[in-house]
PDB file of C-alpha atoms in Angstrom:
ATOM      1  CA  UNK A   1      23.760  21.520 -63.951  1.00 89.00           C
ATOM      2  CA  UNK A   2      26.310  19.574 -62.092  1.00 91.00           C
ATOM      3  CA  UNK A   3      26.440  22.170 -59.150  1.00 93.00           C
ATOM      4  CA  UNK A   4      23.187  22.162 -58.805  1.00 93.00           C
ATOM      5  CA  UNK A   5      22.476  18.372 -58.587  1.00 94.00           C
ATOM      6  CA  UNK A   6      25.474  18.648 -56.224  1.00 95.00           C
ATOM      7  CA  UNK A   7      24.091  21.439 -53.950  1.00 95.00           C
ATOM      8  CA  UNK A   8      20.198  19.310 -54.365  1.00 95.00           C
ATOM      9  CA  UNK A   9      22.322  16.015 -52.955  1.00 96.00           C
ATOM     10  CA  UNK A  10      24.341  18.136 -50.297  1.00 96.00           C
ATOM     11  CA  UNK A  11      20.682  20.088 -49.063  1.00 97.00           C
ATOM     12  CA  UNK A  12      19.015  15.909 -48.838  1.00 97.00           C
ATOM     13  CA  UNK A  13      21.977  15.129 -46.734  1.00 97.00           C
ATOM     14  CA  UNK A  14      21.824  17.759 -44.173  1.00 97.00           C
ATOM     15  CA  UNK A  15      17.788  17.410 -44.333  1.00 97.00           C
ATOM     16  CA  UNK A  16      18.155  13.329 -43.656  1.00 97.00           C
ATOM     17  CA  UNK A  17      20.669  14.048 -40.824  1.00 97.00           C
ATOM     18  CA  UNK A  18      18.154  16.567 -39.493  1.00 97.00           C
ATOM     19  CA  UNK A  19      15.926  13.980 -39.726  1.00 97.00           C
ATOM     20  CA  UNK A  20      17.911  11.135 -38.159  1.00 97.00           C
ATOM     21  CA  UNK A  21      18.764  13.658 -35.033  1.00 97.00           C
ATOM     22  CA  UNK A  22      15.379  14.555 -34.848  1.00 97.00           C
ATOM     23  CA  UNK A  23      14.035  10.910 -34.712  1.00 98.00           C
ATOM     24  CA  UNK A  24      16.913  10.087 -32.182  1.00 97.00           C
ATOM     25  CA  UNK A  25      15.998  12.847 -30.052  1.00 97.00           C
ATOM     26  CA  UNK A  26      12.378  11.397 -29.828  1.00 97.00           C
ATOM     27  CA  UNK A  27      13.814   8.400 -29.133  1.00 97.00           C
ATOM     28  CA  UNK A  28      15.470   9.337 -25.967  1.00 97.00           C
ATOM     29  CA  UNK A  29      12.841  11.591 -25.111  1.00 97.00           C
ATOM     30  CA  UNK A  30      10.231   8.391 -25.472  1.00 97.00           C
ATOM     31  CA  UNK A  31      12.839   6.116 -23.434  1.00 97.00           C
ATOM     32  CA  UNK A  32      13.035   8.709 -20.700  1.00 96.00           C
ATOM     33  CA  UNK A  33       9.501   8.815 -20.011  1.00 97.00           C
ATOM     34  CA  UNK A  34       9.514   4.875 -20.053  1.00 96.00           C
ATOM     35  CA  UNK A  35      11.964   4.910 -17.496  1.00 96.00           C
ATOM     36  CA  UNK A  36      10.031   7.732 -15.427  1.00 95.00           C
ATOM     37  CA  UNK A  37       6.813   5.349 -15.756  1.00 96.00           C
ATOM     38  CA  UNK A  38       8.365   2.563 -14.406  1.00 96.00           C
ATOM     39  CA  UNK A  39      10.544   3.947 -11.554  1.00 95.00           C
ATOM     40  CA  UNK A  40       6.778   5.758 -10.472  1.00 95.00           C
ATOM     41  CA  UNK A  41       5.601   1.729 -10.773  1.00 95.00           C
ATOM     42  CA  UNK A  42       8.647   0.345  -8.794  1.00 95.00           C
ATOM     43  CA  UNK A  43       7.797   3.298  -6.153  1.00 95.00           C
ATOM     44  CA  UNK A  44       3.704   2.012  -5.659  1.00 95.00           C
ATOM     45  CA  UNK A  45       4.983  -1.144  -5.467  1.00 94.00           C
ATOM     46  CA  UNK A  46       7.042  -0.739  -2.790  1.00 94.00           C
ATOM     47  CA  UNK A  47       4.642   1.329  -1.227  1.00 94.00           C
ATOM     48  CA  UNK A  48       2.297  -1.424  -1.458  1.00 94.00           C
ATOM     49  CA  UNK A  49       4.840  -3.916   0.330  1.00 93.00           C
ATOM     50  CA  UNK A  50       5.321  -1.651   3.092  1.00 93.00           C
ATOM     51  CA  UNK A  51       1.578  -0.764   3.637  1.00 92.00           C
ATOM     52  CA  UNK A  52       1.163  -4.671   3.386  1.00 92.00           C
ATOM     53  CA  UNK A  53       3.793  -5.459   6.254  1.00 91.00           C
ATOM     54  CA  UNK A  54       2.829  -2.436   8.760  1.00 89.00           C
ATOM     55  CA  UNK A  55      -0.646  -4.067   8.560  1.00 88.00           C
ATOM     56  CA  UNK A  56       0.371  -7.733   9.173  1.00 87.00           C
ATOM     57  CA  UNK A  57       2.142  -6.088  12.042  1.00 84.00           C
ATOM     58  CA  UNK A  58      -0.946  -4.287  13.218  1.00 81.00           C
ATOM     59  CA  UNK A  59      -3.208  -7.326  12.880  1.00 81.00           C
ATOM     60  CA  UNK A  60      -0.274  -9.698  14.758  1.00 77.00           C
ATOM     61  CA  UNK A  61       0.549  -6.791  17.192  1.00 66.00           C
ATOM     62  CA  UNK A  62      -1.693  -7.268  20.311  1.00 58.00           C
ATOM     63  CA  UNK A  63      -3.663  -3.395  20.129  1.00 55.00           C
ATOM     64  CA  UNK A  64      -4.193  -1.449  23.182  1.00 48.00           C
ATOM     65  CA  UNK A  65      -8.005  -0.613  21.401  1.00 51.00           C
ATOM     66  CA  UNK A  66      -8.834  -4.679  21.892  1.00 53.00           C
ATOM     67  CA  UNK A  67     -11.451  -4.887  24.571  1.00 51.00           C
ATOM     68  CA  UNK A  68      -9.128  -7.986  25.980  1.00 52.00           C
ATOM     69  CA  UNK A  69      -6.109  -5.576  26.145  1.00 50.00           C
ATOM     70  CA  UNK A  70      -7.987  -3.529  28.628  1.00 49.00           C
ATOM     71  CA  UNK A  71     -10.355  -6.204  30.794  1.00 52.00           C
ATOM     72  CA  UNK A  72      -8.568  -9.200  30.217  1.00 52.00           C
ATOM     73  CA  UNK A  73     -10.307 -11.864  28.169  1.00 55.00           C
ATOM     74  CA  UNK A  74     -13.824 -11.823  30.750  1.00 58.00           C
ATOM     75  CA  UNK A  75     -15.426  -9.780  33.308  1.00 61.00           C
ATOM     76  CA  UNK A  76     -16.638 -11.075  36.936  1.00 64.00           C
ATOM     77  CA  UNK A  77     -18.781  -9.375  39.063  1.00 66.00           C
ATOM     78  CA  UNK A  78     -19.946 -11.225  42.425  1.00 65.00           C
ATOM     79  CA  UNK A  79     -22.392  -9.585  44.771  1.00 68.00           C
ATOM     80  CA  UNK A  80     -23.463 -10.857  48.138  1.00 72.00           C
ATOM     81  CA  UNK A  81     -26.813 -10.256  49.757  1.00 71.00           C
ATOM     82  CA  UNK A  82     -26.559  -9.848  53.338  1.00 72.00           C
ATOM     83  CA  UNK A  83     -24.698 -13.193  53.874  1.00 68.00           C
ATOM     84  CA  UNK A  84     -27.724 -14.737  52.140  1.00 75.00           C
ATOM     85  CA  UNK A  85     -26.975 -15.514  49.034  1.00 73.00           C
ATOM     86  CA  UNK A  86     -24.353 -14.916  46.051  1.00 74.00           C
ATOM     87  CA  UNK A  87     -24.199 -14.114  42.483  1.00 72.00           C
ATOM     88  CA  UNK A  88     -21.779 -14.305  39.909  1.00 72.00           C
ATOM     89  CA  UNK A  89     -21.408 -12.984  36.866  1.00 65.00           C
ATOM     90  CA  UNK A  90     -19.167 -14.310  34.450  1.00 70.00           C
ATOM     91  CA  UNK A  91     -18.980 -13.000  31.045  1.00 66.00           C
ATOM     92  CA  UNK A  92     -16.277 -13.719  28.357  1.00 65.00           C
ATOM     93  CA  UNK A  93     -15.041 -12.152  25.087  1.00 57.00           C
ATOM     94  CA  UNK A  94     -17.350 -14.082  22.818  1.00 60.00           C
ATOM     95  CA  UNK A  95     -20.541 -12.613  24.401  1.00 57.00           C
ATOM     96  CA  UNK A  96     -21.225 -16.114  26.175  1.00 63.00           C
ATOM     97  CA  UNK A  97     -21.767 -15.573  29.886  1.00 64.00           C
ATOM     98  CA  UNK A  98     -22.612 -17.821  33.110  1.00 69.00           C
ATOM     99  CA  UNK A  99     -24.524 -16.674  36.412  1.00 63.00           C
ATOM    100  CA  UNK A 100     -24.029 -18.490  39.655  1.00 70.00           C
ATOM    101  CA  UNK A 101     -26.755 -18.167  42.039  1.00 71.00           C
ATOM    102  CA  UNK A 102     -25.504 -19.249  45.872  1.00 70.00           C
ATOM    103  CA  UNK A 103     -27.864 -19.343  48.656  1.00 68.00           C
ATOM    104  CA  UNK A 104     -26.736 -19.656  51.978  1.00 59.00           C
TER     105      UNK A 104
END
């Protein structure tokens, strides 16, 4: 009877150190994936920060697309009519514009 409250005590050892490795394993397993979460979070992030500063460049980077890149900030045309009179054309960035009618 002895032996075999021994060998019952010995078998619920082994089965709660089973147990214990078992729950340790998930453990690890659970703190791993933590870890993988986050260092996926601390990538977006950073990401993020460097989609945020190439477009702060962009929008304080004079583009070669801006209208004012390419004409200047207006457009002038003058045309003459046979010495008898002149117009201007004037018109700037903002859609305002100005004619100036000469007659000579």
């Amino acid at each position: 009877e002895q032996q075999r409250q021994a060998a019952l005590l010995e078998q619920q050892r082994i089965d709660a150190q089973r147990q214990a490795a078992f729950q340790e394993q998930q453990r690890q397993a659970a703190l791993r994936e933590q870890q993988r979460i986050e260092a996926q979070r601390q990538a977006a992030l950073q990401e993020q920060r460097r989609q945020q500063a190439l477009l702060i460049q962009q929008q304080s980077t004079p583009s070669q697309s801006n209208l004012s890149g390419l004409f200047g900030s207006g457009h002038e045309v003058v045309q003459e009519f046979a010495g008898q009179s002149r117009v201007e054309y004037n018109l700037n960035m903002q859609g305002q514009g100005d004619v100036r009618r000469t007659n000579f």
